[in-house]
């Protein structure tokens, strides 16, 4: 199988047709039409085996997750995903791996109507990069630099299940087989909050998707906005499995510092809060208030109202 066979067999056969794709896979570059667009959001993310997913992760899940993390970046900007490209480096050609990878990738691509319009295929250690573009019309909403003092901090969904799923692969965690499978679904098949973000964006000041853990990701908002934040850790939304499995003094640490949740952290000004909550309910998106934006530059954690909380775990850093 040559590089070109791989492209033809696994990546060029999408049924999806979109009017704004003038020229897709097959030439030196793809052509897209952007007559209606003022601002285009562009994001890129690479997944490396053993770093972003455990070595034993299925090809299907890798395909899914590669696109999911990029869609999540579009969600975090309140951008509408349009197209993506794929750079694939593989140690060997393996038809069944490629077929499963493509199936996971295109399952999600179809769900969000984002076609693959180009890419690059090389031999090397396994690395998978997706670049995605989306339509951004929300200025200045959903930007990290746009948090305002007095904003409430909200989280979509629940936190910590993906990290707990990863733990369940590495050590024994007291969960049933069914619960373990649920946790691994959270880890391997994150559902990016794209529709939710598009529905909520006009009520949101700053936003970030939670990929490295809330603790690290909130500080990206406070840094960019020159503000401080308070998080009430006992308000963090966690699943039933999480609550039943993790107990004891520092059991919120994983929800605070575990990565891979791909939920959104949003800051909402008080005058928009009622409208935000009504809209979240109408699109069926669970949102939970966990803190507020304050003056200063510190990120302060409390539990039980005003009891200081300190984290014992730390977020993942590629170079540390
Ligand atoms: P070039 O030599 O001009 O870089 P390539 O031979 O690398 O072109 O790729 C041929 C065509 O196939 C291009 O349109 C490229 O975008 C596309 N392509 C290559 N690899 C992939 C892939 N993994 N997924 C989708 N499209 C791909
Ligand atoms: Mg090339």
Short mmCIF file of C-alpha atoms in Angstrom, two decimals, residues 60-315:
data_model
loop_
_atom_site.label_atom_id
_atom_site.label_comp_id
_atom_site.label_asym_id
_atom_site.label_seq_id
_atom_site.Cartn_x
_atom_site.Cartn_y
_atom_site.Cartn_z
CA UNK A 60 -11.57 3.97 16.21
CA UNK A 61 -11.26 5.92 19.45
CA UNK A 62 -8.06 7.60 18.29
CA UNK A 63 -9.80 8.74 15.11
CA UNK A 64 -12.73 10.04 17.12
CA UNK A 65 -10.65 11.80 19.72
CA UNK A 66 -8.33 13.49 17.22
CA UNK A 67 -11.26 15.31 15.68
CA UNK A 68 -13.13 15.73 18.97
CA UNK A 69 -10.36 17.74 20.62
CA UNK A 70 -10.26 20.10 17.64
CA UNK A 71 -14.03 20.46 17.57
CA UNK A 72 -13.78 21.26 21.25
CA UNK A 73 -11.46 24.16 20.43
CA UNK A 74 -14.10 25.47 18.01
CA UNK A 75 -16.70 25.09 20.76
CA UNK A 76 -14.50 27.02 23.15
CA UNK A 77 -14.49 29.94 20.69
CA UNK A 78 -18.18 29.67 19.92
CA UNK A 79 -17.15 29.01 16.32
CA UNK A 80 -19.08 26.89 13.85
CA UNK A 81 -16.77 24.14 12.54
CA UNK A 82 -16.38 24.20 8.74
CA UNK A 83 -13.58 21.90 7.47
CA UNK A 84 -10.50 20.06 8.68
CA UNK A 85 -7.20 18.67 7.44
CA UNK A 86 -5.30 15.66 8.76
CA UNK A 87 -1.54 15.02 9.04
CA UNK A 88 -0.89 11.40 9.78
CA UNK A 89 2.44 9.84 10.63
CA UNK A 90 2.42 6.08 11.11
CA UNK A 91 5.18 3.56 11.82
CA UNK A 92 3.67 0.95 9.48
CA UNK A 93 0.75 0.57 7.14
CA UNK A 94 -1.96 -1.48 8.70
CA UNK A 95 -5.24 -1.75 6.82
CA UNK A 96 -7.43 -2.71 9.72
CA UNK A 97 -5.98 0.04 11.91
CA UNK A 98 -6.50 2.62 9.15
CA UNK A 99 -10.01 1.44 8.44
CA UNK A 100 -11.02 1.66 12.11
CA UNK A 101 -9.26 5.01 12.52
CA UNK A 102 -11.11 6.43 9.51
CA UNK A 103 -14.42 5.05 10.80
CA UNK A 104 -14.04 6.84 14.16
CA UNK A 105 -12.87 10.01 12.49
CA UNK A 106 -15.68 10.17 9.94
CA UNK A 107 -18.36 9.17 12.43
CA UNK A 108 -17.72 12.40 14.27
CA UNK A 109 -17.06 14.38 11.06
CA UNK A 110 -20.50 13.43 9.80
CA UNK A 111 -22.13 14.19 13.10
CA UNK A 112 -20.84 17.76 12.85
CA UNK A 113 -20.95 18.07 9.06
CA UNK A 114 -17.25 18.92 8.79
CA UNK A 115 -15.54 17.43 5.73
CA UNK A 116 -11.89 16.39 5.57
CA UNK A 117 -10.43 18.52 2.77
CA UNK A 118 -6.75 17.58 2.74
CA UNK A 119 -3.79 16.38 4.70
CA UNK A 120 -0.43 14.69 4.63
CA UNK A 121 0.58 11.07 5.10
CA UNK A 122 4.06 10.06 6.22
CA UNK A 123 5.97 7.23 7.84
CA UNK A 124 7.38 7.80 11.31
CA UNK A 125 6.47 7.33 14.91
CA UNK A 126 2.73 7.61 15.43
CA UNK A 127 1.50 11.17 15.48
CA UNK A 128 -1.88 12.47 14.40
CA UNK A 129 -2.56 16.12 13.77
CA UNK A 130 -5.85 17.72 12.83
CA UNK A 131 -6.23 21.33 11.86
CA UNK A 132 -9.73 22.74 11.85
CA UNK A 133 -11.33 25.97 10.68
CA UNK A 134 -14.58 27.48 11.82
CA UNK A 135 -16.79 30.50 11.35
CA UNK A 136 -16.44 33.03 14.15
CA UNK A 137 -19.09 35.71 14.44
CA UNK A 138 -19.17 36.26 18.18
CA UNK A 139 -16.70 39.09 18.75
CA UNK A 140 -15.76 39.65 21.57
CA UNK A 141 -17.56 36.72 23.18
CA UNK A 142 -15.93 33.41 24.10
CA UNK A 143 -12.38 34.79 24.10
CA UNK A 144 -10.12 34.02 27.04
CA UNK A 145 -9.21 37.67 27.40
CA UNK A 146 -12.79 38.77 27.88
CA UNK A 147 -13.56 37.78 31.50
CA UNK A 148 -14.97 40.65 33.58
CA UNK A 149 -14.77 41.19 37.32
CA UNK A 150 -18.05 40.01 38.84
CA UNK A 151 -18.64 37.28 36.22
CA UNK A 152 -19.88 33.94 37.47
CA UNK A 153 -17.87 30.89 36.40
CA UNK A 154 -19.91 28.04 34.96
CA UNK A 155 -18.95 24.52 33.87
CA UNK A 156 -20.85 22.35 31.39
CA UNK A 157 -21.41 18.67 32.18
CA UNK A 158 -19.26 16.96 34.81
CA UNK A 159 -15.53 16.89 35.50
CA UNK A 160 -13.06 14.17 36.40
CA UNK A 161 -14.56 11.09 34.75
CA UNK A 162 -12.02 10.98 31.93
CA UNK A 163 -9.14 11.19 34.43
CA UNK A 164 -10.77 8.54 36.58
CA UNK A 165 -11.11 6.39 33.46
CA UNK A 166 -7.39 6.76 32.80
CA UNK A 167 -6.66 5.81 36.41
CA UNK A 168 -8.81 2.73 36.03
CA UNK A 169 -6.44 1.56 33.28
CA UNK A 170 -3.32 2.20 35.32
CA UNK A 171 -4.30 0.99 38.77
CA UNK A 172 -7.14 -0.75 40.45
CA UNK A 173 -10.05 1.59 40.99
CA UNK A 174 -13.11 0.31 42.86
CA UNK A 175 -15.69 0.54 40.06
CA UNK A 176 -17.87 -2.05 38.38
CA UNK A 177 -17.07 -3.22 34.86
CA UNK A 178 -20.00 -1.19 33.54
CA UNK A 179 -18.86 1.94 35.35
CA UNK A 180 -15.34 1.44 34.04
CA UNK A 181 -16.70 1.27 30.50
CA UNK A 182 -18.62 4.49 31.03
CA UNK A 183 -15.50 6.21 32.34
CA UNK A 184 -13.45 4.98 29.39
CA UNK A 185 -16.08 6.32 27.00
CA UNK A 186 -15.59 9.72 28.59
CA UNK A 187 -11.84 9.37 28.11
CA UNK A 188 -11.86 8.01 24.57
CA UNK A 189 -14.95 9.52 22.97
CA UNK A 190 -15.37 13.00 24.34
CA UNK A 191 -18.44 14.82 22.97
CA UNK A 192 -17.34 18.33 22.08
CA UNK A 193 -19.81 20.99 23.22
CA UNK A 194 -20.20 22.57 19.79
CA UNK A 195 -23.98 23.01 19.60
CA UNK A 196 -24.14 24.13 23.21
CA UNK A 197 -21.47 26.77 22.60
CA UNK A 198 -23.25 28.10 19.53
CA UNK A 199 -26.50 28.34 21.49
CA UNK A 200 -24.92 30.03 24.52
CA UNK A 201 -22.16 32.19 23.07
CA UNK A 202 -23.93 35.55 23.11
CA UNK A 203 -24.37 35.30 26.89
CA UNK A 204 -20.76 34.32 27.55
CA UNK A 205 -17.83 36.64 28.22
CA UNK A 206 -14.78 34.36 28.39
CA UNK A 207 -14.56 30.68 27.56
CA UNK A 208 -12.05 27.83 27.46
CA UNK A 209 -12.43 24.12 26.92
CA UNK A 210 -11.19 22.00 29.80
CA UNK A 211 -8.46 19.82 28.38
CA UNK A 212 -5.76 20.07 31.05
CA UNK A 213 -8.02 20.24 34.10
CA UNK A 214 -10.13 23.12 35.38
CA UNK A 215 -7.44 24.43 37.70
CA UNK A 216 -4.95 24.96 34.87
CA UNK A 217 -7.53 26.07 32.34
CA UNK A 218 -9.22 28.69 34.53
CA UNK A 219 -5.83 30.26 35.08
CA UNK A 220 -5.50 30.67 31.29
CA UNK A 221 -8.63 32.82 31.46
CA UNK A 222 -7.46 34.83 34.46
CA UNK A 223 -4.00 35.36 32.91
CA UNK A 224 -5.44 36.50 29.58
CA UNK A 225 -8.01 38.78 31.24
CA UNK A 226 -5.81 40.16 34.02
CA UNK A 227 -8.24 39.13 36.71
CA UNK A 228 -8.43 36.70 39.62
CA UNK A 229 -10.87 33.89 40.27
CA UNK A 230 -12.43 31.98 43.13
CA UNK A 231 -13.47 28.35 42.69
CA UNK A 232 -15.64 26.61 45.27
CA UNK A 233 -14.35 23.08 44.82
CA UNK A 234 -17.25 21.37 46.57
CA UNK A 235 -19.54 22.86 43.91
CA UNK A 236 -17.69 21.08 41.08
CA UNK A 237 -20.09 18.93 39.08
CA UNK A 238 -19.01 15.28 39.25
CA UNK A 239 -20.74 12.11 38.15
CA UNK A 240 -22.34 9.60 40.49
CA UNK A 241 -19.56 7.14 39.78
CA UNK A 242 -16.96 9.78 40.66
CA UNK A 243 -18.73 10.66 43.91
CA UNK A 244 -19.07 7.05 44.94
CA UNK A 245 -15.51 6.12 44.01
CA UNK A 246 -13.47 9.01 45.28
CA UNK A 247 -13.88 10.02 48.86
CA UNK A 248 -11.71 11.56 51.52
CA UNK A 249 -10.09 14.89 52.05
CA UNK A 250 -8.72 15.70 48.61
CA UNK A 251 -11.23 13.90 46.44
CA UNK A 252 -11.93 17.00 44.35
CA UNK A 253 -8.34 17.07 43.14
CA UNK A 254 -8.99 14.84 40.16
CA UNK A 255 -11.98 16.92 39.03
CA UNK A 256 -9.78 20.01 39.36
CA UNK A 257 -6.61 18.76 37.72
CA UNK A 258 -7.54 15.74 35.64
CA UNK A 259 -7.50 16.42 31.92
CA UNK A 260 -9.47 15.23 28.92
CA UNK A 261 -12.96 16.27 30.00
CA UNK A 262 -13.49 18.65 27.05
CA UNK A 263 -16.27 20.41 28.89
CA UNK A 264 -16.48 24.19 28.69
CA UNK A 265 -15.62 26.70 31.39
CA UNK A 266 -17.63 29.89 30.79
CA UNK A 267 -17.75 33.25 32.51
CA UNK A 268 -21.11 35.02 32.56
CA UNK A 269 -21.90 38.54 33.68
CA UNK A 270 -24.71 38.80 36.28
CA UNK A 271 -27.05 40.61 33.87
CA UNK A 272 -26.84 37.70 31.40
CA UNK A 273 -27.10 34.90 33.91
CA UNK A 274 -30.86 34.35 33.79
CA UNK A 275 -30.90 34.32 29.99
CA UNK A 276 -27.86 32.02 29.94
CA UNK A 277 -29.53 29.55 32.31
CA UNK A 278 -32.78 29.57 30.34
CA UNK A 279 -30.94 28.96 27.09
CA UNK A 280 -28.81 26.17 28.62
CA UNK A 281 -31.97 24.48 29.80
CA UNK A 282 -33.65 24.80 26.43
CA UNK A 283 -30.73 23.08 24.68
CA UNK A 284 -30.49 20.43 27.40
CA UNK A 285 -27.03 21.43 28.57
CA UNK A 286 -26.24 20.89 32.24
CA UNK A 287 -24.38 23.91 33.61
CA UNK A 288 -23.11 24.45 37.14
CA UNK A 289 -21.91 27.63 38.84
CA UNK A 290 -18.54 26.92 40.48
CA UNK A 291 -17.07 30.33 41.24
CA UNK A 292 -16.55 33.90 40.21
CA UNK A 293 -14.14 36.30 38.59
CA UNK A 294 -12.63 38.74 41.09
CA UNK A 295 -10.08 41.52 41.25
CA UNK A 296 -6.40 40.65 41.56
CA UNK A 297 -4.50 37.89 39.78
CA UNK A 298 -4.90 34.91 42.10
CA UNK A 299 -6.85 31.74 41.62
CA UNK A 300 -8.22 30.90 45.07
CA UNK A 301 -9.89 27.65 46.04
CA UNK A 302 -12.44 27.26 48.83
CA UNK A 303 -14.53 24.44 50.15
CA UNK A 304 -17.56 24.59 52.49
CA UNK A 305 -17.95 28.30 51.72
CA UNK A 306 -14.78 29.88 53.04
CA UNK A 307 -12.42 27.06 54.06
CA UNK A 308 -9.23 27.32 51.96
CA UNK A 309 -8.56 24.25 49.79
CA UNK A 310 -5.18 23.32 48.36
CA UNK A 311 -4.57 20.95 45.48
CA UNK A 312 -2.13 18.09 45.89
CA UNK A 313 -2.13 16.94 42.27
CA UNK A 314 -0.88 19.05 39.39
CA UNK A 315 -1.90 19.43 35.77
#
